[in-house]
């Protein structure tokens, strides 16, 4: 399909309006300098990324067209292919747990014992929860916990007391509201403990906001029993060696970040939480778990924290993020969370399947060849011609692309190549 056909298909199959389609058609002019200038400081322009659609995703029985904003070739094709294989065994089965974020107030220099300070704070829990909850129209503070943490840095600052607000942020990502709640409760906990509140901030380690996703991939569709065994070696490698685990997980984040960017999420928050969770047993490991089913098919699972929102923040102001959410048709942040998890699992399957069989360079270089053709100056249909030629020759480099382009421009292409 060309761009118009793709947009027509989206109009037919999603809730996109004619205006949304017009925005996509001319997306390079959608986000004005004025928008950028109100969003960040010292703005000088707008940085665009390609936006595409991964297909074939069936999650909990529902079909999704998944928008991805990404600069890397082959990510969208790989996700779509993996989702297609998963589809034949029922697709992805996923679940997002509570929408709970944790806010932390750090108390230091206590004039009384930590135990005593903790008792004073906990005996006023109800008032603190009410005050914090009064800061939001939608979020609810569910609980308050107090922990002691020993400074393990070279500064030997002794014991700190952490007051943690456990907040149900519903469909928001929650950073703004949780930070406000922490700041507004700090003076009371300072008073109750006699200590000084230093940091008041959300934790991006969203362990109370986990998402879980599973899929089964038919052994024949992924290349046979031998490929299944080879993928299990790939998993063993990523589980057991940190150098491989980082690259394996980078592949997972290719999928998650691309959907996160398209839907206006804080992908750095997702990344930070995901990597910490991957190291939860003390060693950094694969974010996914792969095993063989009784039938010999390949089963994959992913579980990770997913702090995302569909109300507030960039998701509700950026025109492209709003369109991406409309394409997905998600009604809640939990529904978006399961899509992100499925995208991560699909991306991982695609990567380790390619790595454990033919290797990734073949497919990757063919797609990368288009970038090289553009870098060499190809335009219009020259891009495809030059890219195919350098990929067939296995000389995907700008110099060779320039040579082919100059032959093309001299109109001697057919004679000389
Ligand atoms: C490249 O962007 C991602 C991979 O390196 C992931 C992996 O090695 O599993 C292919």
Tab-separated table of C-alpha atoms and ligand atoms in Angstrom:
chain	number	residue	atom	x	y	z
A	1	UNK	CA	0.000	0.000	0.000
A	2	UNK	CA	1.143	3.571	-0.556
A	3	UNK	CA	0.537	6.236	2.101
A	4	UNK	CA	-2.962	7.169	0.808
A	5	UNK	CA	-4.033	3.523	0.708
A	6	UNK	CA	-2.723	2.958	4.219
A	7	UNK	CA	-4.571	6.025	5.500
A	8	UNK	CA	-7.736	4.972	3.701
A	9	UNK	CA	-7.473	1.546	5.358
A	10	UNK	CA	-7.053	3.192	8.780
A	11	UNK	CA	-10.063	5.405	8.163
A	12	UNK	CA	-12.152	2.346	7.312
A	13	UNK	CA	-10.965	0.193	10.206
A	14	UNK	CA	-10.436	2.622	13.113
A	15	UNK	CA	-12.272	5.604	14.560
A	16	UNK	CA	-10.054	8.135	12.772
A	17	UNK	CA	-11.848	11.199	11.426
A	18	UNK	CA	-11.213	12.954	8.108
A	19	UNK	CA	-9.350	15.592	10.096
A	20	UNK	CA	-7.098	12.941	11.706
A	21	UNK	CA	-6.338	11.560	8.262
A	22	UNK	CA	-5.478	15.061	7.025
A	23	UNK	CA	-3.117	15.479	9.982
A	24	UNK	CA	-1.375	12.179	9.172
A	25	UNK	CA	-1.167	13.106	5.505
A	26	UNK	CA	0.753	16.236	6.318
A	27	UNK	CA	2.237	15.138	9.617
A	28	UNK	CA	5.493	17.006	9.179
A	29	UNK	CA	3.670	20.311	9.657
A	30	UNK	CA	1.401	19.213	12.515
A	31	UNK	CA	3.571	20.015	15.444
A	32	UNK	CA	4.422	23.670	15.136
A	33	UNK	CA	7.386	25.489	16.551
A	34	UNK	CA	4.989	27.251	18.931
A	35	UNK	CA	3.899	23.861	20.325
A	36	UNK	CA	7.520	22.888	20.812
A	37	UNK	CA	8.371	26.213	22.358
A	38	UNK	CA	5.685	25.894	25.014
A	39	UNK	CA	6.742	22.332	25.797
A	40	UNK	CA	10.478	22.734	26.368
A	41	UNK	CA	13.033	25.444	26.956
A	42	UNK	CA	15.341	26.998	24.354
A	43	UNK	CA	13.459	25.263	21.535
A	44	UNK	CA	15.027	25.605	18.111
A	45	UNK	CA	12.843	23.288	16.037
A	46	UNK	CA	10.962	20.014	15.894
A	47	UNK	CA	12.582	16.582	15.542
A	48	UNK	CA	10.460	14.185	13.499
A	49	UNK	CA	10.463	10.367	13.593
A	50	UNK	CA	8.743	7.925	11.243
A	51	UNK	CA	5.371	6.633	12.451
A	52	UNK	CA	4.212	3.234	11.180
A	53	UNK	CA	1.714	0.505	11.993
A	54	UNK	CA	2.511	-3.010	13.194
A	55	UNK	CA	-0.176	-5.424	12.080
A	56	UNK	CA	-1.543	-8.835	13.157
A	57	UNK	CA	-1.686	-8.105	16.875
A	58	UNK	CA	-4.428	-10.045	18.637
A	59	UNK	CA	-4.376	-9.440	22.371
A	60	UNK	CA	-6.918	-11.063	24.674
A	61	UNK	CA	-8.961	-11.883	21.584
A	62	UNK	CA	-9.061	-8.290	20.283
A	63	UNK	CA	-7.332	-7.148	17.091
A	64	UNK	CA	-5.131	-4.070	17.241
A	65	UNK	CA	-3.284	-1.974	14.696
A	66	UNK	CA	-0.248	-0.889	16.691
A	67	UNK	CA	1.338	2.520	15.975
A	68	UNK	CA	5.101	2.638	16.377
A	69	UNK	CA	7.362	5.696	16.200
A	70	UNK	CA	10.848	4.455	15.414
A	71	UNK	CA	13.860	5.295	13.272
A	72	UNK	CA	15.222	1.736	12.970
A	73	UNK	CA	14.347	-0.276	9.859
A	74	UNK	CA	12.872	-3.779	10.284
A	75	UNK	CA	11.334	-3.239	13.747
A	76	UNK	CA	7.776	-2.873	12.442
A	77	UNK	CA	8.106	-5.735	9.964
A	78	UNK	CA	9.570	-7.963	12.681
A	79	UNK	CA	6.833	-7.166	15.211
A	80	UNK	CA	4.114	-7.758	12.602
A	81	UNK	CA	5.639	-11.082	11.607
A	82	UNK	CA	5.940	-12.307	15.205
A	83	UNK	CA	2.380	-11.178	15.969
A	84	UNK	CA	1.193	-13.109	12.915
A	85	UNK	CA	2.835	-16.294	14.187
A	86	UNK	CA	1.337	-15.743	17.657
A	87	UNK	CA	-2.095	-15.172	16.089
A	88	UNK	CA	-2.315	-18.728	14.794
A	89	UNK	CA	-2.140	-20.000	18.405
A	90	UNK	CA	-4.670	-17.478	19.739
A	91	UNK	CA	-2.522	-14.354	19.979
A	92	UNK	CA	-1.229	-12.687	23.121
A	93	UNK	CA	-2.836	-13.234	26.495
A	94	UNK	CA	-2.102	-10.350	28.797
A	95	UNK	CA	-3.070	-8.767	32.064
A	96	UNK	CA	-2.270	-5.417	33.674
A	97	UNK	CA	-2.502	-5.277	37.439
A	98	UNK	CA	-3.379	-2.267	39.604
A	99	UNK	CA	-2.551	1.313	38.545
A	100	UNK	CA	-0.556	1.965	41.676
A	101	UNK	CA	2.448	4.290	41.798
A	102	UNK	CA	4.675	4.941	44.790
A	103	UNK	CA	5.701	8.422	45.960
A	104	UNK	CA	8.669	8.826	48.289
A	105	UNK	CA	9.461	11.442	50.926
A	106	UNK	CA	12.992	11.138	52.275
A	107	UNK	CA	13.382	12.151	55.926
A	108	UNK	CA	16.819	12.754	57.450
A	109	UNK	CA	18.366	14.206	60.623
A	110	UNK	CA	15.748	12.748	62.946
A	111	UNK	CA	16.038	14.072	66.519
A	112	UNK	CA	14.120	11.008	67.813
A	113	UNK	CA	14.569	7.299	67.129
A	114	UNK	CA	13.436	5.976	63.738
A	115	UNK	CA	10.966	3.702	65.519
A	116	UNK	CA	9.435	6.602	67.381
A	117	UNK	CA	9.231	8.757	64.230
A	118	UNK	CA	7.614	5.886	62.355
A	119	UNK	CA	5.011	5.432	65.126
A	120	UNK	CA	4.160	9.157	65.098
A	121	UNK	CA	3.706	9.179	61.327
A	122	UNK	CA	1.665	5.961	61.203
A	123	UNK	CA	-0.631	7.086	64.004
A	124	UNK	CA	-1.574	10.096	61.821
A	125	UNK	CA	-1.900	8.038	58.657
A	126	UNK	CA	-5.573	8.802	58.080
A	127	UNK	CA	-5.034	12.592	58.087
A	128	UNK	CA	-1.983	12.328	55.832
A	129	UNK	CA	-3.867	10.148	53.335
A	130	UNK	CA	-6.783	12.587	53.319
A	131	UNK	CA	-4.529	15.569	52.756
A	132	UNK	CA	-2.671	13.851	49.914
A	133	UNK	CA	-5.903	12.615	48.292
A	134	UNK	CA	-7.365	16.142	48.464
A	135	UNK	CA	-4.745	17.214	45.901
A	136	UNK	CA	-6.366	15.180	43.133
A	137	UNK	CA	-9.758	14.860	41.503
A	138	UNK	CA	-9.087	11.309	40.321
A	139	UNK	CA	-6.120	9.719	42.085
A	140	UNK	CA	-6.633	8.076	45.463
A	141	UNK	CA	-3.971	7.525	48.087
A	142	UNK	CA	-4.517	3.958	49.206
A	143	UNK	CA	-1.901	3.575	51.861
A	144	UNK	CA	1.165	4.991	53.530
A	145	UNK	CA	4.221	2.983	54.482
A	146	UNK	CA	7.347	3.928	56.402
A	147	UNK	CA	10.711	2.236	55.785
A	148	UNK	CA	14.213	2.685	57.068
A	149	UNK	CA	17.109	2.762	54.654
A	150	UNK	CA	20.763	2.727	55.602
A	151	UNK	CA	23.059	4.974	53.548
A	152	UNK	CA	25.467	2.682	51.739
A	153	UNK	CA	27.344	5.465	49.928
A	154	UNK	CA	30.788	6.766	50.862
A	155	UNK	CA	29.140	9.625	52.811
A	156	UNK	CA	27.875	7.490	55.683
A	157	UNK	CA	24.780	9.618	56.221
A	158	UNK	CA	23.306	6.974	58.509
A	159	UNK	CA	19.686	5.871	58.492
A	160	UNK	CA	17.006	7.666	56.454
A	161	UNK	CA	13.301	7.262	56.944
A	162	UNK	CA	11.230	6.914	53.785
A	163	UNK	CA	7.572	7.786	53.860
A	164	UNK	CA	5.925	6.133	50.878
A	165	UNK	CA	2.531	7.084	49.479
A	166	UNK	CA	0.786	4.268	47.649
A	167	UNK	CA	-1.364	6.010	45.060
A	168	UNK	CA	-3.938	4.661	42.636
A	169	UNK	CA	-3.390	6.976	39.656
A	170	UNK	CA	-6.068	5.295	37.474
A	171	UNK	CA	-5.560	6.180	33.779
A	172	UNK	CA	-2.802	8.752	34.300
A	173	UNK	CA	0.916	8.037	34.290
A	174	UNK	CA	0.827	9.716	37.668
A	175	UNK	CA	4.134	11.571	37.980
A	176	UNK	CA	2.637	15.053	38.356
A	177	UNK	CA	-0.003	14.131	40.862
A	178	UNK	CA	2.226	11.843	42.940
A	179	UNK	CA	4.943	14.509	43.082
A	180	UNK	CA	2.366	17.090	44.201
A	181	UNK	CA	1.105	14.698	46.870
A	182	UNK	CA	4.622	14.048	48.147
A	183	UNK	CA	5.405	17.756	48.333
A	184	UNK	CA	2.165	18.555	50.135
A	185	UNK	CA	2.614	15.841	52.765
A	186	UNK	CA	6.283	16.609	53.433
A	187	UNK	CA	5.639	19.428	55.988
A	188	UNK	CA	3.380	17.171	58.122
A	189	UNK	CA	5.784	14.254	58.150
A	190	UNK	CA	8.596	16.673	58.983
A	191	UNK	CA	6.539	17.920	61.917
A	192	UNK	CA	5.636	14.437	63.113
A	193	UNK	CA	9.187	13.112	62.899
A	194	UNK	CA	11.151	16.252	63.707
A	195	UNK	CA	13.309	15.390	60.688
A	196	UNK	CA	14.048	17.217	57.438
A	197	UNK	CA	12.310	16.180	54.211
A	198	UNK	CA	14.884	16.243	51.412
A	199	UNK	CA	13.476	14.530	48.293
A	200	UNK	CA	9.760	14.306	47.528
A	201	UNK	CA	9.286	12.384	44.317
A	202	UNK	CA	7.562	9.516	42.504
A	203	UNK	CA	9.438	6.218	42.137
A	204	UNK	CA	9.705	5.012	38.555
A	205	UNK	CA	10.201	1.499	39.872
A	206	UNK	CA	6.491	0.777	39.442
A	207	UNK	CA	6.421	-2.690	41.001
A	208	UNK	CA	2.771	-2.264	41.939
A	209	UNK	CA	1.858	-1.560	38.319
A	210	UNK	CA	2.990	-4.709	36.585
A	211	UNK	CA	1.867	-6.032	33.232
A	212	UNK	CA	2.170	-9.649	32.147
A	213	UNK	CA	1.878	-11.078	28.639
A	214	UNK	CA	2.204	-14.558	27.186
A	215	UNK	CA	2.046	-16.102	23.712
A	216	UNK	CA	2.647	-19.436	22.069
A	217	UNK	CA	4.499	-19.619	18.773
A	218	UNK	CA	3.917	-22.652	16.567
A	219	UNK	CA	7.148	-24.609	16.113
A	220	UNK	CA	6.621	-25.105	12.379
A	221	UNK	CA	5.858	-21.436	11.780
A	222	UNK	CA	9.045	-20.352	13.498
A	223	UNK	CA	11.175	-22.742	11.467
A	224	UNK	CA	10.883	-26.159	13.099
A	225	UNK	CA	12.023	-28.021	16.165
A	226	UNK	CA	15.663	-27.145	15.625
A	227	UNK	CA	14.908	-23.399	15.641
A	228	UNK	CA	12.941	-23.857	18.890
A	229	UNK	CA	15.990	-25.509	20.473
A	230	UNK	CA	18.289	-22.781	19.157
A	231	UNK	CA	15.970	-20.082	20.548
A	232	UNK	CA	16.120	-21.780	23.948
A	233	UNK	CA	19.915	-21.495	23.756
A	234	UNK	CA	19.479	-17.797	22.927
A	235	UNK	CA	17.279	-17.418	26.005
A	236	UNK	CA	19.743	-19.344	28.183
A	237	UNK	CA	22.448	-16.932	27.016
A	238	UNK	CA	20.357	-13.834	27.855
A	239	UNK	CA	19.307	-15.255	31.232
A	240	UNK	CA	22.852	-16.130	32.241
A	241	UNK	CA	25.128	-13.432	30.816
A	242	UNK	CA	24.672	-9.727	31.450
A	243	UNK	CA	26.413	-8.663	28.221
A	244	UNK	CA	23.866	-10.616	26.207
A	245	UNK	CA	20.952	-9.740	28.531
A	246	UNK	CA	21.408	-6.017	27.818
A	247	UNK	CA	21.216	-6.543	24.033
A	248	UNK	CA	18.344	-9.033	24.319
A	249	UNK	CA	16.410	-6.504	26.433
A	250	UNK	CA	17.328	-3.671	24.064
A	251	UNK	CA	15.482	-5.638	21.398
A	252	UNK	CA	12.434	-5.872	23.673
A	253	UNK	CA	12.557	-2.124	24.297
A	254	UNK	CA	12.667	-1.554	20.506
A	255	UNK	CA	9.022	-2.627	20.528
A	256	UNK	CA	7.971	-1.079	23.829
A	257	UNK	CA	9.635	2.301	23.255
A	258	UNK	CA	8.275	2.583	19.718
A	259	UNK	CA	4.683	2.200	20.930
A	260	UNK	CA	5.424	4.357	23.976
A	261	UNK	CA	6.777	7.165	21.784
A	262	UNK	CA	3.871	6.948	19.349
A	263	UNK	CA	1.358	7.206	22.185
A	264	UNK	CA	3.148	10.045	23.991
A	265	UNK	CA	4.489	8.114	26.980
A	266	UNK	CA	7.517	8.880	29.131
A	267	UNK	CA	9.634	6.089	27.675
A	268	UNK	CA	12.568	6.860	29.989
A	269	UNK	CA	10.374	6.050	32.980
A	270	UNK	CA	9.343	2.761	31.381
A	271	UNK	CA	12.965	1.940	30.507
A	272	UNK	CA	14.293	2.695	34.006
A	273	UNK	CA	11.604	0.593	35.685
A	274	UNK	CA	11.931	-2.272	33.216
A	275	UNK	CA	15.694	-2.606	33.610
A	276	UNK	CA	15.543	-2.465	37.406
A	277	UNK	CA	12.860	-5.166	37.334
A	278	UNK	CA	15.079	-7.279	35.084
A	279	UNK	CA	17.645	-7.209	37.889
A	280	UNK	CA	15.203	-7.947	40.707
A	281	UNK	CA	16.961	-11.126	41.853
A	282	UNK	CA	20.251	-9.223	42.108
A	283	UNK	CA	21.507	-10.080	38.609
A	284	UNK	CA	20.461	-8.341	35.402
A	285	UNK	CA	18.659	-10.930	33.264
A	286	UNK	CA	16.370	-11.382	30.273
A	287	UNK	CA	13.031	-9.547	30.639
A	288	UNK	CA	11.373	-12.480	28.914
A	289	UNK	CA	11.084	-16.146	29.790
A	290	UNK	CA	11.041	-18.756	26.999
A	291	UNK	CA	10.223	-22.467	27.229
A	292	UNK	CA	8.866	-25.364	25.206
A	293	UNK	CA	5.262	-26.485	25.565
A	294	UNK	CA	4.263	-30.171	25.750
A	295	UNK	CA	3.464	-30.003	22.030
A	296	UNK	CA	6.970	-28.739	21.301
A	297	UNK	CA	5.856	-25.188	20.474
A	298	UNK	CA	7.652	-22.169	21.872
A	299	UNK	CA	6.029	-20.251	24.727
A	300	UNK	CA	7.166	-16.777	25.735
A	301	UNK	CA	6.285	-14.596	28.704
A	302	UNK	CA	7.143	-11.084	29.764
A	303	UNK	CA	6.444	-9.297	33.029
A	304	UNK	CA	7.509	-5.749	33.753
A	305	UNK	CA	6.412	-2.504	35.439
A	306	UNK	CA	4.410	-0.279	33.102
A	307	UNK	CA	3.910	3.308	34.248
A	308	UNK	CA	1.891	4.816	31.434
A	309	UNK	CA	-1.174	7.002	31.016
A	310	UNK	CA	-3.814	7.963	28.513
A	311	UNK	CA	-5.034	11.084	30.310
A	312	UNK	CA	-2.905	14.121	31.134
A	313	UNK	CA	0.640	14.595	29.938
A	314	UNK	CA	1.818	14.443	26.342
A	315	UNK	CA	-0.694	11.682	25.500
A	316	UNK	CA	-3.525	14.183	25.642
A	317	UNK	CA	-1.857	17.175	23.978
A	318	UNK	CA	0.376	15.894	21.187
A	319	UNK	CA	-1.731	15.606	18.010
A	320	UNK	CA	0.117	12.502	16.796
A	321	UNK	CA	-0.092	10.766	20.182
A	322	UNK	CA	-3.827	11.437	20.257
A	323	UNK	CA	-4.185	9.893	16.804
A	324	UNK	CA	-2.075	6.878	17.813
A	325	UNK	CA	-4.326	6.275	20.821
A	326	UNK	CA	-7.366	6.575	18.567
A	327	UNK	CA	-5.920	4.011	16.140
A	328	UNK	CA	-5.431	1.618	19.049
A	329	UNK	CA	-8.894	2.400	20.373
A	330	UNK	CA	-7.748	1.869	23.950
A	331	UNK	CA	-10.153	2.846	26.719
A	332	UNK	CA	-7.832	2.564	29.712
A	333	UNK	CA	-4.153	2.839	30.612
A	334	UNK	CA	-4.229	-0.876	31.498
A	335	UNK	CA	-5.322	-1.715	27.969
A	336	UNK	CA	-2.420	0.315	26.596
A	337	UNK	CA	-0.060	-1.443	29.031
A	338	UNK	CA	-0.913	-4.877	27.642
A	339	UNK	CA	-0.262	-3.650	24.089
A	340	UNK	CA	3.174	-2.369	25.104
A	341	UNK	CA	3.983	-5.702	26.729
A	342	UNK	CA	2.819	-7.635	23.655
A	343	UNK	CA	4.931	-5.395	21.404
A	344	UNK	CA	7.974	-6.142	23.582
A	345	UNK	CA	7.374	-9.892	23.533
A	346	UNK	CA	6.767	-9.932	19.761
A	347	UNK	CA	9.914	-7.918	19.116
A	348	UNK	CA	11.962	-10.273	21.254
A	349	UNK	CA	10.662	-13.377	19.478
A	350	UNK	CA	11.413	-11.829	16.104
A	351	UNK	CA	14.954	-10.895	17.132
A	352	UNK	CA	15.951	-14.168	18.783
A	353	UNK	CA	14.332	-16.216	16.026
A	354	UNK	CA	16.351	-14.359	13.389
A	355	UNK	CA	19.524	-14.454	15.487
A	356	UNK	CA	19.134	-18.171	16.214
A	357	UNK	CA	18.514	-19.030	12.561
A	358	UNK	CA	19.623	-16.966	9.547
A	359	UNK	CA	21.082	-14.038	11.555
A	360	UNK	CA	19.701	-10.512	11.439
A	361	UNK	CA	21.977	-8.829	8.950
A	362	UNK	CA	20.372	-10.210	5.798
A	363	UNK	CA	16.913	-8.728	6.397
A	364	UNK	CA	18.282	-5.730	8.221
A	365	UNK	CA	20.727	-4.727	5.507
A	366	UNK	CA	18.039	-4.949	2.834
A	367	UNK	CA	15.950	-2.420	4.767
A	368	UNK	CA	18.962	-0.346	5.797
A	369	UNK	CA	19.940	-0.147	2.113
A	370	UNK	CA	17.086	2.324	1.620
A	371	UNK	CA	18.648	4.717	4.159
A	372	UNK	CA	21.996	4.353	2.421
A	373	UNK	CA	20.381	5.084	-0.948
A	374	UNK	CA	18.835	8.258	0.469
A	375	UNK	CA	22.158	9.237	2.066
A	376	UNK	CA	23.755	8.856	-1.382
A	377	UNK	CA	21.207	11.310	-2.782
A	378	UNK	CA	18.592	8.986	-4.316
A	379	UNK	CA	15.082	10.379	-4.597
A	380	UNK	CA	11.679	8.982	-5.608
A	381	UNK	CA	11.827	5.594	-7.316
A	382	UNK	CA	15.634	5.786	-7.455
A	383	UNK	CA	15.630	4.839	-3.748
A	384	UNK	CA	14.157	1.390	-4.352
A	385	UNK	CA	16.342	0.731	-7.405
A	386	UNK	CA	19.582	1.735	-5.695
A	387	UNK	CA	18.651	-0.033	-2.427
A	388	UNK	CA	17.814	-3.308	-4.191
A	389	UNK	CA	21.000	-3.197	-6.193
A	390	UNK	CA	23.366	-2.571	-3.251
A	391	UNK	CA	21.516	-5.171	-1.147
A	392	UNK	CA	21.734	-7.799	-3.946
A	393	UNK	CA	25.423	-7.050	-4.362
A	394	UNK	CA	25.891	-7.100	-0.571
A	395	UNK	CA	27.676	-3.773	-0.814
A	396	UNK	CA	25.437	-1.636	1.353
A	397	UNK	CA	27.597	1.468	1.507
A	398	UNK	CA	27.224	5.062	0.401
A	399	UNK	CA	30.109	4.971	-2.118
A	400	UNK	CA	28.615	2.103	-4.109
A	401	UNK	CA	25.145	3.673	-3.827
A	402	UNK	CA	26.575	6.914	-5.301
A	403	UNK	CA	28.153	5.013	-8.196
A	404	UNK	CA	24.845	3.328	-9.024
A	405	UNK	CA	23.019	6.611	-8.679
A	406	UNK	CA	25.350	8.387	-11.073
A	407	UNK	CA	24.838	5.600	-13.624
A	408	UNK	CA	21.120	5.980	-13.167
A	409	UNK	CA	21.337	9.737	-13.601
A	410	UNK	CA	23.410	9.303	-16.755
A	411	UNK	CA	20.591	7.225	-18.135
A	412	UNK	CA	22.982	4.383	-18.733
A	413	UNK	CA	21.709	2.231	-15.948
A	414	UNK	CA	20.491	-0.672	-18.035
A	415	UNK	CA	23.652	-0.852	-20.095
A	416	UNK	CA	26.150	-0.663	-17.278
A	417	UNK	CA	24.613	-2.584	-14.397
B	1	LIG	C1	18.709	-4.483	17.406
B	1	LIG	O1	18.086	-3.219	17.458
B	1	LIG	C2	18.129	-5.411	18.447
B	1	LIG	C3	18.790	-6.794	18.559
B	1	LIG	O2	20.186	-6.630	18.779
B	1	LIG	C4	18.140	-7.499	19.719
B	1	LIG	C5	18.796	-8.804	20.087
B	1	LIG	O3	20.019	-8.960	19.890
B	1	LIG	O4	18.075	-9.671	20.649
B	1	LIG	C6	18.637	-7.565	17.283
